[in-house]
Amino acid sequence: MSTLDVARTELAFAVLYLNKAEARDKICRAIQYGSKFLSNGEPGTAQNVDKSTTLARKVFRLFKFVNDLHGLISPPAPGTPLSLILLGKSKNALLSTFLFLDQIVWLGRTGIYKNKERAELIGRISLYCWMGSSICATLVEIGELGRLSSSMKKLEKDLKNTNKHKKQNELYCSKVQKSNERSLALVKAGLDIVVAVGLLQLAPKKVTPRVTGAFGFVSSLISCYQLLPSPQKDKTP
């Protein structure tokens, strides 16, 4: 493959990635929390970037609450325990509420919605909803990792007894991949809880703007990674 072909492939990959509104939103989120980390709540250029990027991200999220509303009414995966179903639906409901209320916050920031006190109250309620959805997401990922771990242990026993058949090997590898993905999602959900605590100023002495910015920046990088297109598997004849 020539250098030009490699460049075309890489550009095509970048275009595919950046065409996603969600990817652009998460890149802006990384800029937002990176600026918060640099500013540490002090006035200046970094804080201006933080505020302007925060407002810009709200436009990306217009009507995004529909996604989680759809997830709320969608049927769960077969075999999912009732406790995980309820946690998953709670996460969808809380996240959908957060995104819906966040649109009112945006209207207040732009001056369209005139009641500033109510807009601030709605903003705090929306952040509590986001924190609640992150807690639910954390519990869901812990539960799913537990289920994956038990099924992987069972597969390991089967592989020992059956001389490692190819199909079982592939199934085991797919479960390992899912486990890695869920572990990463668990880390992200945990980071987001800390970010929500920081934004709500529930522990201002421990979770400072710099801590909030650092955790939010790492969480944003994880989100950007999760949105990368899946590598295409080579097809064998």
Tab-separated table of C-alpha atoms in Angstrom:
chain	number	residue	atom	x	y	z
A	1	MET	CA	0.000	0.000	0.000
A	2	SER	CA	1.435	3.375	-1.061
A	3	THR	CA	1.784	6.398	1.229
A	4	LEU	CA	-1.135	8.081	-0.571
A	5	ASP	CA	-3.362	5.052	0.004
A	6	VAL	CA	-2.461	5.041	3.682
A	7	ALA	CA	-3.273	8.759	3.929
A	8	ARG	CA	-6.622	8.206	2.183
A	9	THR	CA	-7.480	5.357	4.549
A	10	GLU	CA	-6.607	7.408	7.621
A	11	LEU	CA	-8.575	10.409	6.352
A	12	ALA	CA	-11.572	8.205	5.573
A	13	PHE	CA	-11.380	6.846	9.132
A	14	ALA	CA	-11.231	10.416	10.538
A	15	VAL	CA	-14.187	11.525	8.398
A	16	LEU	CA	-16.213	8.488	9.506
A	17	TYR	CA	-15.438	9.282	13.130
A	18	LEU	CA	-16.036	13.041	12.961
A	19	ASN	CA	-19.306	12.595	11.062
A	20	LYS	CA	-20.785	11.342	14.322
A	21	ALA	CA	-22.428	14.172	16.265
A	22	GLU	CA	-21.711	12.209	19.451
A	23	ALA	CA	-17.979	12.112	18.653
A	24	ARG	CA	-17.835	15.882	18.114
A	25	ASP	CA	-19.741	16.376	21.363
A	26	LYS	CA	-17.241	14.253	23.303
A	27	ILE	CA	-14.280	16.071	21.750
A	28	CYS	CA	-15.851	19.348	22.886
A	29	ARG	CA	-16.375	17.764	26.307
A	30	ALA	CA	-12.660	16.974	26.527
A	31	ILE	CA	-11.884	20.623	25.680
A	32	GLN	CA	-14.454	21.785	28.248
A	33	TYR	CA	-13.074	19.768	31.161
A	34	GLY	CA	-9.477	20.264	30.104
A	35	SER	CA	-10.096	24.012	30.306
A	36	LYS	CA	-11.776	23.580	33.693
A	37	PHE	CA	-8.676	21.740	34.926
A	38	LEU	CA	-6.385	24.522	33.688
A	39	SER	CA	-8.518	27.352	35.059
A	40	ASN	CA	-9.180	25.744	38.476
A	41	GLY	CA	-12.219	28.011	38.735
A	42	GLU	CA	-10.150	31.190	38.331
A	43	PRO	CA	-11.138	33.897	35.784
A	44	GLY	CA	-9.125	33.940	32.580
A	45	THR	CA	-8.869	32.489	29.092
A	46	ALA	CA	-9.226	28.866	30.221
A	47	GLN	CA	-12.428	29.625	32.133
A	48	ASN	CA	-13.827	31.487	29.105
A	49	VAL	CA	-13.112	28.442	26.930
A	50	ASP	CA	-14.792	26.232	29.547
A	51	LYS	CA	-17.952	28.369	29.620
A	52	SER	CA	-18.235	28.842	25.857
A	53	THR	CA	-17.650	25.134	25.161
A	54	THR	CA	-20.210	24.159	27.824
A	55	LEU	CA	-22.822	26.316	26.085
A	56	ALA	CA	-21.858	25.005	22.635
A	57	ARG	CA	-22.247	21.386	23.780
A	58	LYS	CA	-25.835	22.015	24.799
A	59	VAL	CA	-26.687	22.633	21.125
A	60	PHE	CA	-25.228	19.227	20.193
A	61	ARG	CA	-27.559	17.641	22.749
A	62	LEU	CA	-30.817	19.162	21.495
A	63	PHE	CA	-33.517	16.420	21.325
A	64	LYS	CA	-30.930	13.831	22.384
A	65	PHE	CA	-33.247	12.820	25.234
A	66	VAL	CA	-35.234	10.858	22.629
A	67	ASN	CA	-32.412	8.270	22.444
A	68	ASP	CA	-32.734	7.276	26.087
A	69	LEU	CA	-36.506	7.569	25.942
A	70	HIS	CA	-36.380	4.932	23.198
A	71	GLY	CA	-34.064	2.817	25.359
A	72	LEU	CA	-36.525	3.152	28.227
A	73	ILE	CA	-39.401	1.609	26.285
A	74	SER	CA	-37.298	-0.953	24.382
A	75	PRO	CA	-37.500	-4.595	25.548
A	76	PRO	CA	-34.521	-5.820	27.621
A	77	ALA	CA	-32.087	-8.479	26.413
A	78	PRO	CA	-33.345	-12.029	27.042
A	79	GLY	CA	-32.076	-13.569	30.262
A	80	THR	CA	-31.309	-10.265	31.977
A	81	PRO	CA	-32.099	-10.357	35.722
A	82	LEU	CA	-34.962	-8.133	36.903
A	83	SER	CA	-32.653	-6.089	39.144
A	84	LEU	CA	-30.394	-5.167	36.194
A	85	ILE	CA	-33.432	-4.419	34.013
A	86	LEU	CA	-34.779	-1.989	36.633
A	87	LEU	CA	-31.371	-0.340	37.045
A	88	GLY	CA	-30.967	-0.028	33.277
A	89	LYS	CA	-34.422	1.497	32.857
A	90	SER	CA	-33.772	3.877	35.762
A	91	LYS	CA	-30.538	4.960	34.073
A	92	ASN	CA	-32.427	5.627	30.806
A	93	ALA	CA	-35.176	7.562	32.599
A	94	LEU	CA	-32.743	9.706	34.582
A	95	LEU	CA	-30.473	10.407	31.611
A	96	SER	CA	-33.446	11.282	29.396
A	97	THR	CA	-34.723	13.661	32.096
A	98	PHE	CA	-31.272	15.242	32.414
A	99	LEU	CA	-31.014	15.836	28.667
A	100	PHE	CA	-34.554	17.246	28.491
A	101	LEU	CA	-34.013	19.648	31.406
A	102	ASP	CA	-30.629	20.623	29.986
A	103	GLN	CA	-32.444	22.155	27.011
A	104	ILE	CA	-34.256	24.510	29.402
A	105	VAL	CA	-30.877	25.383	30.934
A	106	TRP	CA	-29.627	26.214	27.436
A	107	LEU	CA	-32.661	28.460	26.869
A	108	GLY	CA	-31.844	30.223	30.126
A	109	ARG	CA	-28.161	30.693	29.216
A	110	THR	CA	-29.064	32.180	25.837
A	111	GLY	CA	-31.612	34.578	27.362
A	112	ILE	CA	-34.673	33.053	25.686
A	113	TYR	CA	-35.957	31.754	29.030
A	114	LYS	CA	-36.048	34.824	31.288
A	115	ASN	CA	-36.502	33.296	34.746
A	116	LYS	CA	-32.838	32.938	35.807
A	117	GLU	CA	-33.547	31.561	39.295
A	118	ARG	CA	-35.781	28.820	37.956
A	119	ALA	CA	-33.274	28.036	35.207
A	120	GLU	CA	-30.532	27.595	37.832
A	121	LEU	CA	-32.802	25.342	39.908
A	122	ILE	CA	-33.617	23.247	36.817
A	123	GLY	CA	-29.883	23.075	36.094
A	124	ARG	CA	-29.174	21.609	39.535
A	125	ILE	CA	-32.047	19.119	39.213
A	126	SER	CA	-30.710	18.034	35.817
A	127	LEU	CA	-27.235	17.457	37.293
A	128	TYR	CA	-28.728	15.344	40.085
A	129	CYS	CA	-30.476	13.288	37.384
A	130	TRP	CA	-27.160	12.839	35.570
A	131	MET	CA	-25.433	11.781	38.778
A	132	GLY	CA	-28.255	9.316	39.442
A	133	SER	CA	-27.943	7.860	35.940
A	134	SER	CA	-24.169	7.483	36.431
A	135	ILE	CA	-24.751	5.623	39.711
A	136	CYS	CA	-27.259	3.326	37.986
A	137	ALA	CA	-24.786	2.783	35.125
A	138	THR	CA	-22.070	1.858	37.647
A	139	LEU	CA	-24.328	-0.717	39.318
A	140	VAL	CA	-25.402	-2.133	35.940
A	141	GLU	CA	-21.792	-2.577	34.812
A	142	ILE	CA	-20.850	-4.250	38.125
A	143	GLY	CA	-23.780	-6.654	37.750
A	144	GLU	CA	-23.015	-7.421	34.109
A	145	LEU	CA	-19.332	-7.974	34.882
A	146	GLY	CA	-20.361	-10.452	37.575
A	147	ARG	CA	-22.532	-12.331	35.070
A	148	LEU	CA	-19.727	-12.342	32.498
A	149	SER	CA	-17.212	-13.566	35.060
A	150	SER	CA	-19.355	-16.566	36.050
A	151	SER	CA	-20.039	-17.503	32.402
A	152	MET	CA	-16.328	-17.179	31.572
A	153	LYS	CA	-15.390	-19.484	34.448
A	154	LYS	CA	-17.883	-22.048	33.156
A	155	LEU	CA	-16.425	-21.753	29.652
A	156	GLU	CA	-12.901	-22.206	31.004
A	157	LYS	CA	-13.945	-25.519	32.543
A	158	ASP	CA	-15.577	-26.597	29.272
A	159	LEU	CA	-12.439	-25.669	27.307
A	160	LYS	CA	-10.307	-27.837	29.586
A	161	ASN	CA	-12.626	-30.804	29.142
A	162	THR	CA	-13.075	-30.482	25.358
A	163	ASN	CA	-9.485	-29.765	24.221
A	164	LYS	CA	-10.345	-26.169	23.344
A	165	HIS	CA	-12.719	-26.378	20.382
A	166	LYS	CA	-12.544	-23.425	17.984
A	167	LYS	CA	-16.168	-22.283	18.514
A	168	GLN	CA	-15.777	-22.268	22.275
A	169	ASN	CA	-12.491	-20.396	21.940
A	170	GLU	CA	-14.199	-17.725	19.829
A	171	LEU	CA	-17.041	-17.474	22.343
A	172	TYR	CA	-14.561	-17.108	25.182
A	173	CYS	CA	-12.628	-14.386	23.318
A	174	SER	CA	-15.839	-12.460	22.638
A	175	LYS	CA	-16.721	-12.624	26.338
A	176	VAL	CA	-13.248	-11.354	27.266
A	177	GLN	CA	-13.738	-8.438	24.865
A	178	LYS	CA	-17.159	-7.663	26.362
A	179	SER	CA	-15.656	-7.834	29.833
A	180	ASN	CA	-12.962	-5.317	28.849
A	181	GLU	CA	-15.556	-3.003	27.330
A	182	ARG	CA	-17.752	-3.158	30.422
A	183	SER	CA	-14.756	-2.605	32.715
A	184	LEU	CA	-13.948	0.555	30.772
A	185	ALA	CA	-17.609	1.648	30.953
A	186	LEU	CA	-17.520	1.041	34.718
A	187	VAL	CA	-14.460	3.275	35.100
A	188	LYS	CA	-16.144	5.995	33.043
A	189	ALA	CA	-19.369	5.830	35.075
A	190	GLY	CA	-17.364	6.086	38.304
A	191	LEU	CA	-15.477	9.130	36.978
A	192	ASP	CA	-18.755	10.766	35.940
A	193	ILE	CA	-20.132	10.401	39.474
A	194	VAL	CA	-17.163	12.403	40.784
A	195	VAL	CA	-17.648	15.006	38.020
A	196	ALA	CA	-21.330	15.382	38.970
A	197	VAL	CA	-20.363	15.808	42.643
A	198	GLY	CA	-17.908	18.514	41.571
A	199	LEU	CA	-20.391	20.374	39.370
A	200	LEU	CA	-23.000	20.291	42.158
A	201	GLN	CA	-20.345	21.377	44.673
A	202	LEU	CA	-21.398	18.664	47.125
A	203	ALA	CA	-17.828	18.322	48.424
A	204	PRO	CA	-16.110	21.597	47.420
A	205	LYS	CA	-13.023	21.057	49.588
A	206	LYS	CA	-12.220	17.614	48.161
A	207	VAL	CA	-13.693	17.803	44.651
A	208	THR	CA	-12.281	21.131	43.481
A	209	PRO	CA	-12.741	22.543	39.946
A	210	ARG	CA	-9.303	21.119	39.094
A	211	VAL	CA	-10.284	17.631	40.295
A	212	THR	CA	-13.595	17.916	38.431
A	213	GLY	CA	-11.744	18.982	35.294
A	214	ALA	CA	-9.215	16.133	35.542
A	215	PHE	CA	-11.862	13.442	36.054
A	216	GLY	CA	-14.083	14.930	33.348
A	217	PHE	CA	-11.188	15.072	30.881
A	218	VAL	CA	-10.277	11.399	31.424
A	219	SER	CA	-13.959	10.419	31.184
A	220	SER	CA	-14.218	12.345	27.904
A	221	LEU	CA	-11.177	10.564	26.457
A	222	ILE	CA	-12.765	7.216	27.353
A	223	SER	CA	-15.976	8.312	25.592
A	224	CYS	CA	-13.978	9.319	22.499
A	225	TYR	CA	-12.283	5.907	22.495
A	226	GLN	CA	-15.608	4.064	22.895
A	227	LEU	CA	-16.948	5.838	19.798
A	228	LEU	CA	-14.107	4.658	17.546
A	229	PRO	CA	-15.406	2.522	14.645
A	230	SER	CA	-14.934	-1.209	15.122
A	231	PRO	CA	-12.019	-2.615	13.102
A	232	GLN	CA	-13.157	-4.649	10.122
A	233	LYS	CA	-12.266	-8.304	10.359
A	234	ASP	CA	-10.465	-9.848	7.420
A	235	LYS	CA	-12.706	-12.298	5.610
A	236	THR	CA	-11.137	-15.646	4.866
A	237	PRO	CA	-12.331	-17.530	1.753
